[in-house]
mmCIF file of C-alpha atoms in Angstrom:
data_model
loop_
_atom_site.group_PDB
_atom_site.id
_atom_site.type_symbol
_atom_site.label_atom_id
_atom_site.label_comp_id
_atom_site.label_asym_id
_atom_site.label_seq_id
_atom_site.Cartn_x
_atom_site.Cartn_y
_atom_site.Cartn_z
ATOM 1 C CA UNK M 1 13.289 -15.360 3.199
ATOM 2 C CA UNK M 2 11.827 -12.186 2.349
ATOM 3 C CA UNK M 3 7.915 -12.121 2.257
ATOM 4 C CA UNK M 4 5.790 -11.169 -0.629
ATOM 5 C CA UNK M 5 2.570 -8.859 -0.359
ATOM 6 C CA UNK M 6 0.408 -7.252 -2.520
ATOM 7 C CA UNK M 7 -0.698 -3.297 -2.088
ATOM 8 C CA UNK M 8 -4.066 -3.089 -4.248
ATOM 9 C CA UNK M 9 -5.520 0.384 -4.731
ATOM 10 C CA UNK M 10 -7.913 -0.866 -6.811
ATOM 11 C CA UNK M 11 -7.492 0.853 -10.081
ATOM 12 C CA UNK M 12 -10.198 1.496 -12.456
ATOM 13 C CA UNK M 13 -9.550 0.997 -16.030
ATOM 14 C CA UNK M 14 -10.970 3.119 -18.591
ATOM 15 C CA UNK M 15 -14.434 1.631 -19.903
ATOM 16 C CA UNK M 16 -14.856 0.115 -16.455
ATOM 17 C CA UNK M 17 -16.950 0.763 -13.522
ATOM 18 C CA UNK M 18 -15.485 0.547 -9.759
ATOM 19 C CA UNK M 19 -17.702 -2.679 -9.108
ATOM 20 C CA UNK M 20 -15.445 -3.815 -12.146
ATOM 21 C CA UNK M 21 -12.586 -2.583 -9.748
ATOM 22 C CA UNK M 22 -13.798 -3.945 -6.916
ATOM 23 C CA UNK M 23 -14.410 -7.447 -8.018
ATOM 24 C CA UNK M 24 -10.969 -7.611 -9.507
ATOM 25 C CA UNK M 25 -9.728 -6.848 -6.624
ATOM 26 C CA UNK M 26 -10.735 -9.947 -5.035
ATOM 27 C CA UNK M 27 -9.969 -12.168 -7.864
ATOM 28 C CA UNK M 28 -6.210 -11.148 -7.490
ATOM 29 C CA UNK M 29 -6.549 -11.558 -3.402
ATOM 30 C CA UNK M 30 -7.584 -14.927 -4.342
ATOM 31 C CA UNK M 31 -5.043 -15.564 -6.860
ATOM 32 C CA UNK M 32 -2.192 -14.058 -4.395
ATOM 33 C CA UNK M 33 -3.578 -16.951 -2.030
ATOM 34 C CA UNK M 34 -3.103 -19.791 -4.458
ATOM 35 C CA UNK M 35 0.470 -18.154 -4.978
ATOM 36 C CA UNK M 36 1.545 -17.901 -1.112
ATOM 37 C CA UNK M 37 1.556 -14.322 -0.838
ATOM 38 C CA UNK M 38 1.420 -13.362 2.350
ATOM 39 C CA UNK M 39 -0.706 -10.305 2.981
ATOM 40 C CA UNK M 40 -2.754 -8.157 0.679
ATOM 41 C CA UNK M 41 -3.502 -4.748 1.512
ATOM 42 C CA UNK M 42 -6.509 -2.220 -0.094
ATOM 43 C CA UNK M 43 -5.330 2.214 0.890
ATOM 44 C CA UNK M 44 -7.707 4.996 1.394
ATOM 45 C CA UNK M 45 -7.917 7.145 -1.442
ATOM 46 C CA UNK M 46 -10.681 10.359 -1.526
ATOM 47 C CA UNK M 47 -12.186 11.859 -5.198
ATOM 48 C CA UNK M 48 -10.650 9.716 -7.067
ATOM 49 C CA UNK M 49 -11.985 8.486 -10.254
ATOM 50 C CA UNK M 50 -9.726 6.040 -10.883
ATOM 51 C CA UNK M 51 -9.490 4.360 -7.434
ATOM 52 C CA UNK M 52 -12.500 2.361 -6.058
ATOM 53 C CA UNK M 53 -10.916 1.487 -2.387
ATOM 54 C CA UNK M 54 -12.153 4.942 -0.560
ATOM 55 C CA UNK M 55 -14.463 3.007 1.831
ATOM 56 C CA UNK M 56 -11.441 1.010 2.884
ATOM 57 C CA UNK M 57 -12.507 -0.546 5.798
ATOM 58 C CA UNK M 58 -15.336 -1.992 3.533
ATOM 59 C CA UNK M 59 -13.520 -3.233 0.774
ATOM 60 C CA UNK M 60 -10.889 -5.315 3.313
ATOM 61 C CA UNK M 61 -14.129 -6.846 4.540
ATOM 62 C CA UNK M 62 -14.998 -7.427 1.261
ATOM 63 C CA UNK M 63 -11.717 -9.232 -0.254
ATOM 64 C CA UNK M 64 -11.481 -10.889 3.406
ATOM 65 C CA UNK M 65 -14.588 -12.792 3.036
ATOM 66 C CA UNK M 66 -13.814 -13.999 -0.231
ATOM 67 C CA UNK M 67 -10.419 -15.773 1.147
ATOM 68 C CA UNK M 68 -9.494 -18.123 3.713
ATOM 69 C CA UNK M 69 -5.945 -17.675 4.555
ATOM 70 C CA UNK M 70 -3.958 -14.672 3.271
ATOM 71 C CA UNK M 71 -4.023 -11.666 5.568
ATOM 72 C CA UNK M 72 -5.868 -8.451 4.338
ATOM 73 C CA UNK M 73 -5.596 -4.719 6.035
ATOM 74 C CA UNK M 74 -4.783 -1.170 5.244
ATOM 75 C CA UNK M 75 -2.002 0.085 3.343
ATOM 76 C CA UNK M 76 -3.469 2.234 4.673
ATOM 77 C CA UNK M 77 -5.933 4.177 6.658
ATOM 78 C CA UNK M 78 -5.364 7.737 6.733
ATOM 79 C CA UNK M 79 -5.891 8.667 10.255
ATOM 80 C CA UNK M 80 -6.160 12.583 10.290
ATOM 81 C CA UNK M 81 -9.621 11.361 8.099
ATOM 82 C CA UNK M 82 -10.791 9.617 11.154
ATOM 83 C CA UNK M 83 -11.758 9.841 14.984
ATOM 84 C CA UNK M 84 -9.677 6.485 15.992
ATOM 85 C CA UNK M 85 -12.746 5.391 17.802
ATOM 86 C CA UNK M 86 -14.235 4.902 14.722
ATOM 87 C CA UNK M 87 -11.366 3.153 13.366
ATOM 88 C CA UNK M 88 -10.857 1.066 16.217
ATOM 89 C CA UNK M 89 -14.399 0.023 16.010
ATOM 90 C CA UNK M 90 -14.337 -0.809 11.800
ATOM 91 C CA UNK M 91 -10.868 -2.743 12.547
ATOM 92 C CA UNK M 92 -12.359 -4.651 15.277
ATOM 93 C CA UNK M 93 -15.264 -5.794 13.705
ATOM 94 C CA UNK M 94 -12.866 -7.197 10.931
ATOM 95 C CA UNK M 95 -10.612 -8.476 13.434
ATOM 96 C CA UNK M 96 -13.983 -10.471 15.280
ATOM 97 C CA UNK M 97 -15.308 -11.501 11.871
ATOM 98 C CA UNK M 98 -11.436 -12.595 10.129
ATOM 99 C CA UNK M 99 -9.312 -13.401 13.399
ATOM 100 C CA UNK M 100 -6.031 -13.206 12.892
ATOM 101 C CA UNK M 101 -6.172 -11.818 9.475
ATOM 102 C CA UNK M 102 -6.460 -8.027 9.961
ATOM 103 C CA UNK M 103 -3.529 -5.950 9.730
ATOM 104 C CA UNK M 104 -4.237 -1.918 10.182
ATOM 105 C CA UNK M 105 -1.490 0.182 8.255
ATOM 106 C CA UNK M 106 -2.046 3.829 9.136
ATOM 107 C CA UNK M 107 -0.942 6.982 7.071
ATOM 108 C CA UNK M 108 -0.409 10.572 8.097
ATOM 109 C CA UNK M 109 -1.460 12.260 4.762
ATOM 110 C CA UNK M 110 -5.172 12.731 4.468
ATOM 111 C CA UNK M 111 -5.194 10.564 0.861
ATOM 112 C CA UNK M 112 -6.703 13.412 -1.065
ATOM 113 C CA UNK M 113 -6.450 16.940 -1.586
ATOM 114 C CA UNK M 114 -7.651 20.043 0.247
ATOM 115 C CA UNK M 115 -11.378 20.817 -1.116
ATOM 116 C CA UNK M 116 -12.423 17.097 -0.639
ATOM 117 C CA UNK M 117 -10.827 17.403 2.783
ATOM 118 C CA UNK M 118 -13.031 20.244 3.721
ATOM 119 C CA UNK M 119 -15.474 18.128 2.492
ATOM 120 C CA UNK M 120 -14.824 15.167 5.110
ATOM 121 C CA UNK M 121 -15.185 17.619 7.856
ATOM 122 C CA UNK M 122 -11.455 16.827 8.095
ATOM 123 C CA UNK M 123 -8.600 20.245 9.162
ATOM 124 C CA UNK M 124 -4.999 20.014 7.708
ATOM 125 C CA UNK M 125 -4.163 20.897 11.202
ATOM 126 C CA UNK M 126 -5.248 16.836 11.951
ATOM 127 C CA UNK M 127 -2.032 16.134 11.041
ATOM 128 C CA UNK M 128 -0.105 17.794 13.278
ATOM 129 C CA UNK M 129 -2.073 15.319 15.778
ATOM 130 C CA UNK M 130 -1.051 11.994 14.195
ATOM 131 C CA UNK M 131 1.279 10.769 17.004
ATOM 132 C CA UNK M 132 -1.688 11.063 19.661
ATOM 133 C CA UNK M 133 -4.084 9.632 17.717
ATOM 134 C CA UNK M 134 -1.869 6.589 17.117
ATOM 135 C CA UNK M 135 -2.079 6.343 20.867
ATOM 136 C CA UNK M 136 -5.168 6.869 21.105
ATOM 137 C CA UNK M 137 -6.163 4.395 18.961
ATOM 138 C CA UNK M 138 -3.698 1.644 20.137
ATOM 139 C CA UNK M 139 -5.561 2.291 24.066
ATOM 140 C CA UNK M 140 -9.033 1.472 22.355
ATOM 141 C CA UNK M 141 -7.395 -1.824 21.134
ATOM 142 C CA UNK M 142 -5.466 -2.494 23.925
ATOM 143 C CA UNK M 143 -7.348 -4.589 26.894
ATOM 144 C CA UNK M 144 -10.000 -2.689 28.927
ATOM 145 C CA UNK M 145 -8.019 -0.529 32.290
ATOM 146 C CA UNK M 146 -9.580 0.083 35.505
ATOM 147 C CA UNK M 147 -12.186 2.744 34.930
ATOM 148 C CA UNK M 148 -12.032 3.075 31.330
ATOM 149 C CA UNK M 149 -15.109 5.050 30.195
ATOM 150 C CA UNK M 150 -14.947 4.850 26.360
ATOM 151 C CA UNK M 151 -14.275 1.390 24.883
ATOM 152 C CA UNK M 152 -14.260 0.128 21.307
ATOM 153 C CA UNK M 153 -16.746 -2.680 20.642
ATOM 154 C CA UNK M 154 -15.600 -4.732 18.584
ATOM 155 C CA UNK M 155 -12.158 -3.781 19.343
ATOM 156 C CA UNK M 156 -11.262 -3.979 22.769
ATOM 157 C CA UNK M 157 -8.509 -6.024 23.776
ATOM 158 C CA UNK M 158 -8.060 -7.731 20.322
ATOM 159 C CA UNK M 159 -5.047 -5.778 19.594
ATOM 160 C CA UNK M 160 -5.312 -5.686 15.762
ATOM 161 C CA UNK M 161 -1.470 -5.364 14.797
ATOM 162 C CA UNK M 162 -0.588 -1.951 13.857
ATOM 163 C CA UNK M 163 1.936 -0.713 11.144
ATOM 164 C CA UNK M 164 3.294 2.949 10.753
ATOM 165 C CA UNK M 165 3.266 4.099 6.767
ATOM 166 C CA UNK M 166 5.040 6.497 5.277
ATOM 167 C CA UNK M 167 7.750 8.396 2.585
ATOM 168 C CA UNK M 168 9.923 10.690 5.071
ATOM 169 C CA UNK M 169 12.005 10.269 7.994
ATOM 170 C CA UNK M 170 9.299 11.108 10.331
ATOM 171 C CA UNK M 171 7.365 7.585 9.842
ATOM 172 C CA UNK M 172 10.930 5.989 10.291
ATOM 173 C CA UNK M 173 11.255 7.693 13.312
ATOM 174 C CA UNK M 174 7.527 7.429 14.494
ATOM 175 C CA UNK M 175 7.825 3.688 14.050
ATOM 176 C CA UNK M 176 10.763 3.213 15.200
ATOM 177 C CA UNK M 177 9.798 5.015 18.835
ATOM 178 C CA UNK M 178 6.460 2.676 19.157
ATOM 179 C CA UNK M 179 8.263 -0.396 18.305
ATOM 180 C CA UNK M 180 5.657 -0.834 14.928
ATOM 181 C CA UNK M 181 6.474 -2.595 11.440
ATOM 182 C CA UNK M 182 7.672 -0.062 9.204
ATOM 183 C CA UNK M 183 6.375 0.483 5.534
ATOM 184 C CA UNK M 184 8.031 2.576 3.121
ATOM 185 C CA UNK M 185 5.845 4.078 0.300
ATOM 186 C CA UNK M 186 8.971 3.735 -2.306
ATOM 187 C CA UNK M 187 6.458 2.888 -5.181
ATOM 188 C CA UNK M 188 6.288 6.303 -5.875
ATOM 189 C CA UNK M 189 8.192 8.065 -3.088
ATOM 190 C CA UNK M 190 11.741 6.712 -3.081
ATOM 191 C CA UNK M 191 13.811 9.141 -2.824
ATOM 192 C CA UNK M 192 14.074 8.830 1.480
ATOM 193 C CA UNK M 193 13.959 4.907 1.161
ATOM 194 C CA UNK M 194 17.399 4.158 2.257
ATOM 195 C CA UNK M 195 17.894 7.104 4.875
ATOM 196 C CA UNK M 196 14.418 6.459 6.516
ATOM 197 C CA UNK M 197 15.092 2.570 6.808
ATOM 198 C CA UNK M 198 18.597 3.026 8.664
ATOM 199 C CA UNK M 199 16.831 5.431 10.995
ATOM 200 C CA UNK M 200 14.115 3.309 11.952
ATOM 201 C CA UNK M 201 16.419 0.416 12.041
ATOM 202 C CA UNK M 202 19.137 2.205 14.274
ATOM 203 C CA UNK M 203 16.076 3.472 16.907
ATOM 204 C CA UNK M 204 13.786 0.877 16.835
ATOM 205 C CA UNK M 205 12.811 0.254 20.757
ATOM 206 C CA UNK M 206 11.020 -3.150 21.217
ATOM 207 C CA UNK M 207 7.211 -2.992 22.016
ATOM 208 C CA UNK M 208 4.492 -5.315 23.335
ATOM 209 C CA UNK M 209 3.510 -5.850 19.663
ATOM 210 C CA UNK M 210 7.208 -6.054 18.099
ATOM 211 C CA UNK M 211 10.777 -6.797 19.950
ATOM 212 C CA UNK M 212 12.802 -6.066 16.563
ATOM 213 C CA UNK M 213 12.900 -3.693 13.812
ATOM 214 C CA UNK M 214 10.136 -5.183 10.625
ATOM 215 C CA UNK M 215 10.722 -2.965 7.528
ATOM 216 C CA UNK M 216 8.784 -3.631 4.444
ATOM 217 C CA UNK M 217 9.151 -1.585 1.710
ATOM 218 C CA UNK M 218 6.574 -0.427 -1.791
ATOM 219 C CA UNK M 219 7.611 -1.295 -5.271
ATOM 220 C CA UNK M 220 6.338 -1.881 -8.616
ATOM 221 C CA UNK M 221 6.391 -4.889 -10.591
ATOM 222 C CA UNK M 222 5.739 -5.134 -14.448
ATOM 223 C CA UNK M 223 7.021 -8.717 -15.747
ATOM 224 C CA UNK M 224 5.470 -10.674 -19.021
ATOM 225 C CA UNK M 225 6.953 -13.454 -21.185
ATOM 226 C CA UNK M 226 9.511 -10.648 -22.636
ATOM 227 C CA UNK M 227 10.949 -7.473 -21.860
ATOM 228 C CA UNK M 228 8.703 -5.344 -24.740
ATOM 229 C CA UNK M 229 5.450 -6.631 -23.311
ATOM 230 C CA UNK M 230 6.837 -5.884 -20.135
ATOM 231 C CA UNK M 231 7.456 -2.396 -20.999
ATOM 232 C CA UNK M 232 4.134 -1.850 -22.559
ATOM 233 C CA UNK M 233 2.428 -2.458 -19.593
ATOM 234 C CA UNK M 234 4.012 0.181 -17.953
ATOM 235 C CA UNK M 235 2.828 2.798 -20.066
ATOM 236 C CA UNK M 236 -0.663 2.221 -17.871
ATOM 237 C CA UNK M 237 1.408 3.021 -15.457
ATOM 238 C CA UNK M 238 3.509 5.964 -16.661
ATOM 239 C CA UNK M 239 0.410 7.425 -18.138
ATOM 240 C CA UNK M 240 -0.741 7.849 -14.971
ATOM 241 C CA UNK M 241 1.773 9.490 -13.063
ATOM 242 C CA UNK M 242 1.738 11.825 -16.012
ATOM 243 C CA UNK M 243 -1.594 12.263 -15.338
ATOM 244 C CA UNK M 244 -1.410 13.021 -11.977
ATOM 245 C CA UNK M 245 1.358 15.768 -11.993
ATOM 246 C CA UNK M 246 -0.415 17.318 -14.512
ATOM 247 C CA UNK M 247 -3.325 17.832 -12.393
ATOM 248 C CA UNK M 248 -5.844 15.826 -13.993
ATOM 249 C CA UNK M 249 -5.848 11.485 -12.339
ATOM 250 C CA UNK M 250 -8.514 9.664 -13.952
ATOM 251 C CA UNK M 251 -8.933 5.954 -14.450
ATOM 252 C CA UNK M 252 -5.779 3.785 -15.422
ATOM 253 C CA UNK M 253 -5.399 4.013 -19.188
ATOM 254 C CA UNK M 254 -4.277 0.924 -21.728
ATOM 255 C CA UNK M 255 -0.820 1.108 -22.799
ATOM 256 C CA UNK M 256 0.242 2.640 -25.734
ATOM 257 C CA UNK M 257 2.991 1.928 -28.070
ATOM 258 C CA UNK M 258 5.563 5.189 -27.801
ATOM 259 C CA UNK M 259 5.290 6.602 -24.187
ATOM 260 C CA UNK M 260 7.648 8.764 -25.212
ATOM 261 C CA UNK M 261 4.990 10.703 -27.537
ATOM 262 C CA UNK M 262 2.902 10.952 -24.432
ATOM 263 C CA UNK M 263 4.789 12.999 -21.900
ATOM 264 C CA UNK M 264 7.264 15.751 -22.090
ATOM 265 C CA UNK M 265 11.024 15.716 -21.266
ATOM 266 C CA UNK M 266 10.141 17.452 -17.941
ATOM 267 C CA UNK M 267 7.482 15.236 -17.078
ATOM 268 C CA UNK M 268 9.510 11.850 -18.233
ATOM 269 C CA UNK M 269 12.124 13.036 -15.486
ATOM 270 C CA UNK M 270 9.677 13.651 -12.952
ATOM 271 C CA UNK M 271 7.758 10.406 -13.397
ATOM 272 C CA UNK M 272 10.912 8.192 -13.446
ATOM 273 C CA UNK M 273 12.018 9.629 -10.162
ATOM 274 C CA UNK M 274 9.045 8.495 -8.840
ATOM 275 C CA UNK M 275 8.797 4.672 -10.364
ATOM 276 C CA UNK M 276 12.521 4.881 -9.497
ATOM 277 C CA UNK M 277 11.209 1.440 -7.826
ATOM 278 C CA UNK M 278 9.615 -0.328 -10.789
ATOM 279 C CA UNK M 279 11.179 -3.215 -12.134
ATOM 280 C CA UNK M 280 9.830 -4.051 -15.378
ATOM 281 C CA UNK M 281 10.738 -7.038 -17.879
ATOM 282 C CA UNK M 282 10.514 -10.920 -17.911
ATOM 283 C CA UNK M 283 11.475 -13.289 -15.534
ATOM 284 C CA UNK M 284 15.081 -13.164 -15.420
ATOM 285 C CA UNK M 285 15.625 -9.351 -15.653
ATOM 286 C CA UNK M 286 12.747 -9.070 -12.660
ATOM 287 C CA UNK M 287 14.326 -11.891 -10.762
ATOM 288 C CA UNK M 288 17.900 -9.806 -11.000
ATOM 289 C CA UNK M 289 16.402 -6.574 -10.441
ATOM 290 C CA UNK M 290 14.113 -7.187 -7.356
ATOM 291 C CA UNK M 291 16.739 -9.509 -5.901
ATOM 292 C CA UNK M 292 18.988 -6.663 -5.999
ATOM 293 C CA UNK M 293 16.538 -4.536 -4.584
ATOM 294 C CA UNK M 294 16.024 -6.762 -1.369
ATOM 295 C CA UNK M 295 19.794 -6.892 -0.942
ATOM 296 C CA UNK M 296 20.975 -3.698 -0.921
ATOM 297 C CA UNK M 297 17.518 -2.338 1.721
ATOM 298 C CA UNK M 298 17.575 -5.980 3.527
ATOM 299 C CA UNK M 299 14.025 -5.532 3.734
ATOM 300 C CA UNK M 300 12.043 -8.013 5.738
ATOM 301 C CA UNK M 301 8.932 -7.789 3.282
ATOM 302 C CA UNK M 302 8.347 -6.157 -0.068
ATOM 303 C CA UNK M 303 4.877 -4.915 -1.085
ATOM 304 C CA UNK M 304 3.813 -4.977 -4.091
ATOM 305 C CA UNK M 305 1.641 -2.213 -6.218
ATOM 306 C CA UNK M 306 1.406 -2.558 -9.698
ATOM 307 C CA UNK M 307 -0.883 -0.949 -12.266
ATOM 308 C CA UNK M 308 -1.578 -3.483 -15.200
ATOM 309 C CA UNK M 309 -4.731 -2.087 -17.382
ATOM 310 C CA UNK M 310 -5.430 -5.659 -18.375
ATOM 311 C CA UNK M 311 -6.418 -8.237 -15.144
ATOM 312 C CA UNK M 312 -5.390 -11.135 -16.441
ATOM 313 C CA UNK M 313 -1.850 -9.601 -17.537
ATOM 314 C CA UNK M 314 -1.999 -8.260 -13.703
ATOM 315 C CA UNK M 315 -2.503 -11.840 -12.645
ATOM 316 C CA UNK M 316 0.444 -13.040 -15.191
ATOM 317 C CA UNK M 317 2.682 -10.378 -13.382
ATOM 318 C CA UNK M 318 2.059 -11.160 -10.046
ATOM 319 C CA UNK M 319 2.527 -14.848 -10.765
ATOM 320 C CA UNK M 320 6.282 -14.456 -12.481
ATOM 321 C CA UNK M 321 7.136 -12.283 -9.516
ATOM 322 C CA UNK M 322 6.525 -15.138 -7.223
ATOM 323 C CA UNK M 323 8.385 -17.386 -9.692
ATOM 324 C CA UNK M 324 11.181 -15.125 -9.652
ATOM 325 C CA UNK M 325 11.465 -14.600 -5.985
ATOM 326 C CA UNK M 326 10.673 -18.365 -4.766
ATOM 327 C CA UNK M 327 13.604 -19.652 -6.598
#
């Protein structure tokens, strides 16, 4: 059966604060729990207004304390942002404080854009790094060798699992090289989802942490009691990848009526490319939709990100999805 997980990036609506953010956060982690969800995952985002998660590491701890049994981790840490000491360090202290619960999902892109990376002390050129600071990191949570100077504490030896993130072939390939879980970012980058998955499928090469291929891939969900409300709480959603190509992301707005009135032919084209993803009505037209979805990428796990202006609507959502897909 394919898993169900939640990706969180803790959205600020407009008229709310990102405590407000924050808190719902947890509330949904908690509700996810009651639901069986399986893992719920918070992603590093820098100088954005309407995204509250940027101390990641902080917010897990956060939504882990406040439940028992669903796993919690990155979707994910951005690691060109970071020395992987440091991460090894935050991630270990999770792992020591919520063992067995920490999952640490790690990105490529630095999660922001080029002024506020100047302003983390952070080099585009980090990038370019990514494959040895994956190793880096895994030695720091891999058990203590023979004359190891530098070791993580907390971290060392607790092996926190890793996944590989990502939108292009190179993650697929990454991944599939290391012998890591596999997420695709098809929530809003689909347009590789099908070539990447085959890749890392066809190359996987078993690892100490994996012996088969684990793919999980991003989507959208936006289910009511009908189709229209459905649809109107997409707009949120819609507005903000508007928003966002237009050069100006702010906090998630409520929906509106005519999204059509909102955004321009150009932009409507753009946008739907990339909710290409989103499934969006009630019960039975979600339940056909992401069942077809899981059949035609055989996905081992899909993760769920959905922007819903109203919380308890978000709840609602999340709840008919599980409906749909426990059947």
């Amino acid at each position: 059966m394919t898993r169900l997980s939640i990706l969180d990036l803790a959205f600020v609506p407009e008229g709310a604060t990102p405590a407000d953010a924050l808190r719902n956060s947890l509330n949904l982690a908690q509700h996810a729990e009651g639901l069986g969800y399986h893992r719920f995952w918070l992603a590093e985002h820098h100088n954005m207004v309407g995204i509250a998660s940027a101390a990641t590491a902080v917010a897990i701890g956060y939504v882990a304390g406040g439940t028992k049994t669903i796993r919690v981790g990155a979707g994910g840490i951005m690691l060109p942002n970071h020395a992987p000491l440091v991460v090894a360090e935050q991630f270990g202290t999770l792992e020591s404080l919520y063992p067995g619960r920490i999952d640490l999902g790690l990105g490529r892109a630095p999660g922001t854009d080029q002024v506020t990376l100047r302003a983390l002390r952070r080099s585009p050129d980090n990038a370019n790094h990514f494959p040895e600071d994956v190793s880096e990191l895994q030695a720091y949570l891999a058990d203590a060798q023979p004359g190891q100077k530098i070791k993580a504490v907390p971290g060392m030896g607790l092996k926190v699992p890793l996944w590989i993130l990502g939108s292009s072939l190179f993650g697929a390939q990454f991944a599939a090289k290391l012998g890591l879980p596999y997420a695709f970012a098809s929530h809003f980058a689909p347009r590789e989802l099908l070539p990447a998955l085959d890749l890392y499928r066809q190359h996987f090469t078993p690892s100490a942490q994996q012996d088969s291929p684990y793919a999980a891939a991003g989507i959208s969900v936006f289910a009511a009691e009908t189709d229209a409300e459905a649809r109107r709480l997409f707009t949120s959603a819609q507005q903000q990848f508007t928003n966002l190509i237009r050069g100006n992301p702010g906090r998630l707005q409520p929906p509106i009526d005519d999204i059509d009135a909102y955004w321009s032919p150009a932009e409507k084209n753009h946008v739907n490319g990339m909710l290409a993803c989103s499934f969006v009505g009630s019960f039975a037209k979600v339940r056909e939709a992401v069942r077809g979805f899981v059949d035609r990428t055989g996905v081992e796990e899909l993760i769920v990100a959905s922007a819903i202006f109203d919380h308890e609507a978000r709840l609602r959502s999340y709840e008919i999805l599980r409906d749909a897909l426990g059947e």
